[in-house]
Tab-separated table of C-alpha atoms and ligand atoms in Angstrom:
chain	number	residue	atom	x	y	z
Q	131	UNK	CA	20.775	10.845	51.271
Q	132	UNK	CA	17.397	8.815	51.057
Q	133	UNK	CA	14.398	11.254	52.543
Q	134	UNK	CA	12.450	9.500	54.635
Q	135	UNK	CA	8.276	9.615	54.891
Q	136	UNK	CA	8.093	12.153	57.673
Q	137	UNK	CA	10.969	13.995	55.762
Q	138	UNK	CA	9.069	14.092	52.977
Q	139	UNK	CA	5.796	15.100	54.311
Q	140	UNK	CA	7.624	18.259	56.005
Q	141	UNK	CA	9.370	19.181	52.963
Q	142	UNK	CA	9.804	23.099	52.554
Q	143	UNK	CA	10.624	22.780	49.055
Q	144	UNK	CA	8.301	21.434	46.128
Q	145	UNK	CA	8.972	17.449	45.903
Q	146	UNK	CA	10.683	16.261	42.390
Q	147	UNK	CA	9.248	12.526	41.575
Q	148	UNK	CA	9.967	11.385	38.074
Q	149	UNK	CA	9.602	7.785	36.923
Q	150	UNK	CA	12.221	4.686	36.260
Q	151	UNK	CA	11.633	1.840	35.000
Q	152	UNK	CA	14.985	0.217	34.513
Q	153	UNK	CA	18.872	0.290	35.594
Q	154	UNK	CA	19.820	3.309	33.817
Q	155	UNK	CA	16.699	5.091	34.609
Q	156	UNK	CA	17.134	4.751	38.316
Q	157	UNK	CA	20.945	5.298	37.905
Q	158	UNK	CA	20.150	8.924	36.310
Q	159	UNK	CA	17.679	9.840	38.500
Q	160	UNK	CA	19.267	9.312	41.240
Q	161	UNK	CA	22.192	11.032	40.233
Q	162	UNK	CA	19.908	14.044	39.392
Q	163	UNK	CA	19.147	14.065	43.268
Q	164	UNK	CA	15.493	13.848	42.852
Q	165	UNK	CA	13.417	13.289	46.316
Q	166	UNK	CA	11.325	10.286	45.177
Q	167	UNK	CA	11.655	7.703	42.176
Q	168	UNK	CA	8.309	5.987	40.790
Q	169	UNK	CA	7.742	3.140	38.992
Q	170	UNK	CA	4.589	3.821	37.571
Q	171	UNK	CA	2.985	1.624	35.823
Q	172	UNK	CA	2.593	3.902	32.618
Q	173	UNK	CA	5.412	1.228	32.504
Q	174	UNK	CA	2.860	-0.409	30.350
Q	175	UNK	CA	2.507	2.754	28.075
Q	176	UNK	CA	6.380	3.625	27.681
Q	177	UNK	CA	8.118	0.666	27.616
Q	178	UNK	CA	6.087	-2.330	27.366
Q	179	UNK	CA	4.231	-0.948	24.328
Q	180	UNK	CA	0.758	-1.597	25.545
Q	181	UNK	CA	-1.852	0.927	24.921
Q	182	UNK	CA	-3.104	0.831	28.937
Q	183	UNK	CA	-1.892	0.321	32.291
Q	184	UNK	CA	-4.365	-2.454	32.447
Q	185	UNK	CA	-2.487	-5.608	30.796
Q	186	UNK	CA	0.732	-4.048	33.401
Q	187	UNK	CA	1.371	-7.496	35.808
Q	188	UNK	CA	2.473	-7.502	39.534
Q	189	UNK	CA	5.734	-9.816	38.372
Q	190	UNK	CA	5.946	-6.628	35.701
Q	191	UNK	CA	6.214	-4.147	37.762
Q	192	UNK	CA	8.162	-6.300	40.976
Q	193	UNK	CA	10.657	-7.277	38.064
Q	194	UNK	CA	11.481	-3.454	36.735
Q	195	UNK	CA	11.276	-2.436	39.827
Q	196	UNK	CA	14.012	-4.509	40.976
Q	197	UNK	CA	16.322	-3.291	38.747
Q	198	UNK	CA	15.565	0.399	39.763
Q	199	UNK	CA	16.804	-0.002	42.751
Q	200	UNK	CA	19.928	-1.454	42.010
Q	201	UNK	CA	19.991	1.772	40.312
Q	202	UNK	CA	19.186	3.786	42.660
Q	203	UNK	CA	19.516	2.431	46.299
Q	204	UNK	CA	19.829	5.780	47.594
Q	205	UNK	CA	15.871	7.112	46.770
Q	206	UNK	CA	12.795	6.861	47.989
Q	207	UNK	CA	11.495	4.391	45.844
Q	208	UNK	CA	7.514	4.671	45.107
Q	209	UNK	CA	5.795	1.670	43.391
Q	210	UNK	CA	2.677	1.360	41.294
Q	211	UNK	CA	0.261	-1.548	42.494
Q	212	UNK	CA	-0.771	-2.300	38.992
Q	213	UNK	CA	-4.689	-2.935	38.057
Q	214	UNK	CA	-5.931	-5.958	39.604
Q	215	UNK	CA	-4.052	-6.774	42.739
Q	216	UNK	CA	-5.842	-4.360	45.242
Q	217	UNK	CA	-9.405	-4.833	44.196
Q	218	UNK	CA	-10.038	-8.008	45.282
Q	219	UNK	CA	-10.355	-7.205	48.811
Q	220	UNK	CA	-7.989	-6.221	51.408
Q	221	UNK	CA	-6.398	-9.282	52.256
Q	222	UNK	CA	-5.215	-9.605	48.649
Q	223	UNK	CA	-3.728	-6.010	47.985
Q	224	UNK	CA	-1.675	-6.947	51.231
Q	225	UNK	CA	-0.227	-9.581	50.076
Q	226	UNK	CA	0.637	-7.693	46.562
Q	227	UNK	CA	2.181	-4.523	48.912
Q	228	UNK	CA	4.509	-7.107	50.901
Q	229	UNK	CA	5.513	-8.631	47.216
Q	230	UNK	CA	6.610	-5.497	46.432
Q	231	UNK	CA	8.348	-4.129	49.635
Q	232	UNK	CA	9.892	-7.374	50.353
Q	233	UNK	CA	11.229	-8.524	46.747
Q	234	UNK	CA	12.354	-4.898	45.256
Q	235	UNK	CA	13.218	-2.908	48.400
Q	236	UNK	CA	10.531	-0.278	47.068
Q	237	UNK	CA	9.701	2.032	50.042
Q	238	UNK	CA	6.159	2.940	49.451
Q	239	UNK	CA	3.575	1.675	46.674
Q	240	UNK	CA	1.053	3.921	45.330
Q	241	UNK	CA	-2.573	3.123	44.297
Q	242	UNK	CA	-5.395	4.761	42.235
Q	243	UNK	CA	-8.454	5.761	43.683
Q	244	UNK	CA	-10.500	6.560	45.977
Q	245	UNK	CA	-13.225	4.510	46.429
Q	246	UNK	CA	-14.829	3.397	49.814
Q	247	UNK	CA	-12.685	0.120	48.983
Q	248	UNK	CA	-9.236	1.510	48.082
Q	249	UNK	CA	-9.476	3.824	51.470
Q	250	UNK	CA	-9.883	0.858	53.182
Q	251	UNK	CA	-7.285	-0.810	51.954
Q	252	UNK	CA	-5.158	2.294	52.310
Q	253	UNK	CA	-6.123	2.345	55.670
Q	254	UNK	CA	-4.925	-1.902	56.752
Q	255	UNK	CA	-1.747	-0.904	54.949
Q	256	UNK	CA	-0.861	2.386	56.385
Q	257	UNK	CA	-1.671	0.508	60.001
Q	258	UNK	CA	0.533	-2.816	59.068
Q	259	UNK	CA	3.215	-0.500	58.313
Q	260	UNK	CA	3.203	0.210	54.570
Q	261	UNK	CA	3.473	3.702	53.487
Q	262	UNK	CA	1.241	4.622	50.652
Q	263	UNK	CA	0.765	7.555	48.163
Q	264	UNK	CA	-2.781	8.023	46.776
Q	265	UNK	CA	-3.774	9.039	43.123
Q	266	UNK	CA	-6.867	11.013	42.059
Q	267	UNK	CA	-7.748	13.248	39.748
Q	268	UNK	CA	-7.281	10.993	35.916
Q	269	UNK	CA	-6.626	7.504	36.535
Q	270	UNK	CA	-5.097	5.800	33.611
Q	271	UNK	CA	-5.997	2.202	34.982
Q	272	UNK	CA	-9.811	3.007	35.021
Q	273	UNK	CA	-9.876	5.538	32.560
Q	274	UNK	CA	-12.287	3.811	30.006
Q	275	UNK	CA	-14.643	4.027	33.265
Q	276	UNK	CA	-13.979	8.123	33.114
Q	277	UNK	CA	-14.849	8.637	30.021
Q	278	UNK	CA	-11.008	8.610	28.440
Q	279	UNK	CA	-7.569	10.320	29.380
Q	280	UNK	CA	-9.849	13.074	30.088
Q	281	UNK	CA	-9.395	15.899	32.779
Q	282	UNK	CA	-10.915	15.361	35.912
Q	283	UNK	CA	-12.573	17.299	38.465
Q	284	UNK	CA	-14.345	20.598	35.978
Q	285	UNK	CA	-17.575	19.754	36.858
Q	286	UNK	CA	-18.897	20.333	40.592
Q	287	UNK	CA	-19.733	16.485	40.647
Q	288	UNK	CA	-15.785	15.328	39.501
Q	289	UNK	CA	-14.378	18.571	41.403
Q	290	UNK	CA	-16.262	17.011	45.071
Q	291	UNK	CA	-15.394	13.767	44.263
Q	292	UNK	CA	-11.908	14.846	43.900
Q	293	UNK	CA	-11.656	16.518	46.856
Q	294	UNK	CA	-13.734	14.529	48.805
Q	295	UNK	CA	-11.053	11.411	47.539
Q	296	UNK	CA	-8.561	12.895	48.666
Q	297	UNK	CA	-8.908	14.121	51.994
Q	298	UNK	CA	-9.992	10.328	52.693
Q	299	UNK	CA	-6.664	8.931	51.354
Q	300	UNK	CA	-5.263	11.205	53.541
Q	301	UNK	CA	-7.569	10.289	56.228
Q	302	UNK	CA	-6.795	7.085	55.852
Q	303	UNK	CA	-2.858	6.886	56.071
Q	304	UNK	CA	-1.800	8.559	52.399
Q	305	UNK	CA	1.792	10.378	53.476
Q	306	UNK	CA	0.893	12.087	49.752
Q	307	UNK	CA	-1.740	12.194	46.873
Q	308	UNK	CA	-1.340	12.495	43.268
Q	309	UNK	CA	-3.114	15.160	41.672
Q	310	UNK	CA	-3.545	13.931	38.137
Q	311	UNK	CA	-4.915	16.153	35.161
Q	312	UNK	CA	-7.378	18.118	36.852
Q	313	UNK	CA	-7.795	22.193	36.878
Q	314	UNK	CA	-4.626	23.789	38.739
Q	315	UNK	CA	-7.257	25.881	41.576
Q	316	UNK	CA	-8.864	22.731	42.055
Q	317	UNK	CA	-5.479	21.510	43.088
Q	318	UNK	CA	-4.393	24.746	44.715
Q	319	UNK	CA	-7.807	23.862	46.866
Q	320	UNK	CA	-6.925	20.500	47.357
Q	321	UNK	CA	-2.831	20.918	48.578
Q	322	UNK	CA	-4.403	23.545	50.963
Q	323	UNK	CA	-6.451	21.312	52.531
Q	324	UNK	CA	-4.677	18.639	52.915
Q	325	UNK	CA	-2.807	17.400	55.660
Q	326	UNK	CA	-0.121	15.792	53.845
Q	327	UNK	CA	1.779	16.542	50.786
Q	328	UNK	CA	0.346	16.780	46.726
Q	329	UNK	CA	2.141	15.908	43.968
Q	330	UNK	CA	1.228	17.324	40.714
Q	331	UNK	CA	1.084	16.292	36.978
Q	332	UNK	CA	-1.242	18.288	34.991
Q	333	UNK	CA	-2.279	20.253	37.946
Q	334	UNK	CA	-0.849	23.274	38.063
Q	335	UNK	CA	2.235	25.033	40.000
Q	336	UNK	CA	0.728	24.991	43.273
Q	337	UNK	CA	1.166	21.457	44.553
Q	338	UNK	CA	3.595	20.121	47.231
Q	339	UNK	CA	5.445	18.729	44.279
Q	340	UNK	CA	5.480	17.118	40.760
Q	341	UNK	CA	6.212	14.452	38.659
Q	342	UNK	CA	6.676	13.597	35.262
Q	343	UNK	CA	7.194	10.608	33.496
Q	344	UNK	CA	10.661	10.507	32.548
Q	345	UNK	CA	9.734	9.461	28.887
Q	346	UNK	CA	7.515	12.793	28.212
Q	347	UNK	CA	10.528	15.019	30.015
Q	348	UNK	CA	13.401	12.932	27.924
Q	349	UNK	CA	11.611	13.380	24.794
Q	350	UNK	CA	11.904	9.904	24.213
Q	351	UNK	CA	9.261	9.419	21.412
Q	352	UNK	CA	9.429	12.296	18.791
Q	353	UNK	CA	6.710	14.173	17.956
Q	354	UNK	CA	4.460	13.478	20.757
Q	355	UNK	CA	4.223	16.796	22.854
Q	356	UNK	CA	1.367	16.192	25.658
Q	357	UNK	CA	0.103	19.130	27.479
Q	358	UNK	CA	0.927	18.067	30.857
Q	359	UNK	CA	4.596	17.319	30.506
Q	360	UNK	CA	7.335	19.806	29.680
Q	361	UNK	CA	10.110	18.384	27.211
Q	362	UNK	CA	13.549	18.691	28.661
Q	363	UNK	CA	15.303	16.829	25.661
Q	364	UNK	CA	15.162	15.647	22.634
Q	365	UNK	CA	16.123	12.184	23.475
Q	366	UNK	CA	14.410	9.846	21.102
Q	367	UNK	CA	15.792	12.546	17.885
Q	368	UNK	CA	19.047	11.774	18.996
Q	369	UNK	CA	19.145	8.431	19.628
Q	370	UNK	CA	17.260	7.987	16.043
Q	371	UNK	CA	20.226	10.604	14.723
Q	372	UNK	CA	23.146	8.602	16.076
Q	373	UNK	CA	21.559	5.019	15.052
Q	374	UNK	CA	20.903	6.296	11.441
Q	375	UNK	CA	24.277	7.677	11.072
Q	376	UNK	CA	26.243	4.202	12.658
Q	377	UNK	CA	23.987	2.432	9.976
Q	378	UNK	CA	25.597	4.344	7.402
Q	379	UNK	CA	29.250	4.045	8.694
Q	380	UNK	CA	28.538	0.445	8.958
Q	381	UNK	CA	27.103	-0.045	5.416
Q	382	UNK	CA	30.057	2.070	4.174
Q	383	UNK	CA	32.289	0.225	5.573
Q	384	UNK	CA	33.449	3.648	7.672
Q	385	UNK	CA	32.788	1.694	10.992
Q	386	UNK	CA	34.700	-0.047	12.948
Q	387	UNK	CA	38.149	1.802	11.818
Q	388	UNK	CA	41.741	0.465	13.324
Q	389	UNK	CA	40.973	2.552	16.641
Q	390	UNK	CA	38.192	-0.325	17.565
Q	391	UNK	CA	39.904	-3.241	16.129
Q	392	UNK	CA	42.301	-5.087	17.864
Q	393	UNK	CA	46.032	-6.066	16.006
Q	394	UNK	CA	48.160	-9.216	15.883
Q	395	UNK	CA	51.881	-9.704	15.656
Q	396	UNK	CA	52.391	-10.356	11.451
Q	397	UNK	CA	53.869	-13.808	12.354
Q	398	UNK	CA	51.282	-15.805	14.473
Q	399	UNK	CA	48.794	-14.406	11.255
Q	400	UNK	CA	51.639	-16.064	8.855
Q	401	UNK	CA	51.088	-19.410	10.429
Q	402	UNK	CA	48.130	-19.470	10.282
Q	403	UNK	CA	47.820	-19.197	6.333
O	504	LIG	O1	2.191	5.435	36.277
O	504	LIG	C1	2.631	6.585	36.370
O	504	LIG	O2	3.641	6.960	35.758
O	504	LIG	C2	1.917	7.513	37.232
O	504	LIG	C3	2.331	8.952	37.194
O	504	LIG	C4	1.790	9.597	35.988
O	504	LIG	C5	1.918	9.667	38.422
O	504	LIG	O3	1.032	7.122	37.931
């Protein structure tokens, strides 16, 4: 059954997000029972093939989100607002949040940040309705403004402004923060002062809950192991295996045998010679 936003914000148990981005990711994910599905837009990293979040579009993400929830129609469905369509003033990230609500049935967007401006914006939304989860800690779609996909918050200056972030987003209307990539007692810290629930990647056990992105858990690119994700499955080996080996069947003519061809009566073949 689909949790809803105070549901989720009382949750006993630790919340599992992962991300979808497509049909079959929702589908699986759903059927996994996890509590909350997110398009993120590391859509740009995973599938897209970009090398950012930044060149990730609103019709992007609206358009794989979409098919998510067809999916999925059962979970609480998180959105990314991708970079560019809540800076430009409030007025303008509204209009992007009721995109996304009203054309892929998402139930909550999530944002980066934590500036004076993004708190205000979290702020008109939460009030017109619009549930939102923050994100602090490393955020990919300013990261060249960090310094890199660097860890946040190890210095008392990044650690503060952490903090400080994130007890405005929930200030503001946040039902939940992401913790991204920052030292796990800084987010032990964090999830016990904060009203409303954390969810972790790259910060440590202690969070209200965690996510991963479904690529990094699948194993869907070999070789690439990152520190914050934990590999489930060796998904892109296998699909690399079973490809290789149908290329093989195909070039030795081992593939497609009688059982996937279909048969005619002798006679109608007769004719036709
Ligand atoms: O875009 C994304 O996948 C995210 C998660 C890493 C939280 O923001």
């Amino acid at each position: 059954m689909k949790r809803s936003v105070p549901d989720l914000m009382n949750s006993e148990s630790p919340l599992v997000m992962v991300t979808a981005y497509d049909f079959p990711g929702g589908k699986v994910a759903e059927a996994a029972g996890v509590d909350l599905i997110l398009v993120g837009d590391s859509l740009g990293n995973v599938v897209l093939g970009y090398d950012s979040t930044a060149p990730v579009t609103l019709a992007d993400m609206i358009h794989h989100a979409r098919a998510v929830r067809r999916g999925a129609p059962d979970t609480f469905l998180v959105v990314d607002l991708p970079f560019g369509t809540y800076h430009t003033g409030v007025t303008d990230a509204m209009r992007s949040a009721v995109r996304v609500i009203q054309e892929t049935g998402a139930d909550a967007i999530k944002m980066e940040g934590a500036t004076p401006e993004v708190v205000e914006v979290v702020r008109v939304l939460t009030r017109n309705g619009i549930p939102v989860m923050g994100h602090v800690g490393l955020m990919p779609q300013t990261a060249t403004a960090q310094g890199g996909l660097r860890v946040q918050g190890k210095d008392d200056e990044s650690a503060r402004r952490t903090l400080d972030g994130a007890l405005a987003l929930a200030e503001a209307g946040a039902f939940s923060v992401v913790l991204e990539a920052i030292p796990a007692r800084l987010a032990k810290l964090i999830t016990e002062k904060l009203p409303v629930p954390t969810i972790g990647i790259g910060a440590g056990v202690n969070c209200g809950g965690q996510v991963l992105v479904t690529h990094d858990l699948l194993g869907v690119y070999e070789g690439e192991e990152k520190k914050i994700a934990k590999r489930y499955a060796e998904v892109g080996r296998i699909s690399r295996e079973a490809i290789t080996q149908y290329a093989s069947e195909v070039r030795a003519r081992a593939f497609p045998t009688r059982e996937n061809s279909f048969v005619m009566k002798d006679d109608v073949l007769d004719k036709l010679y």
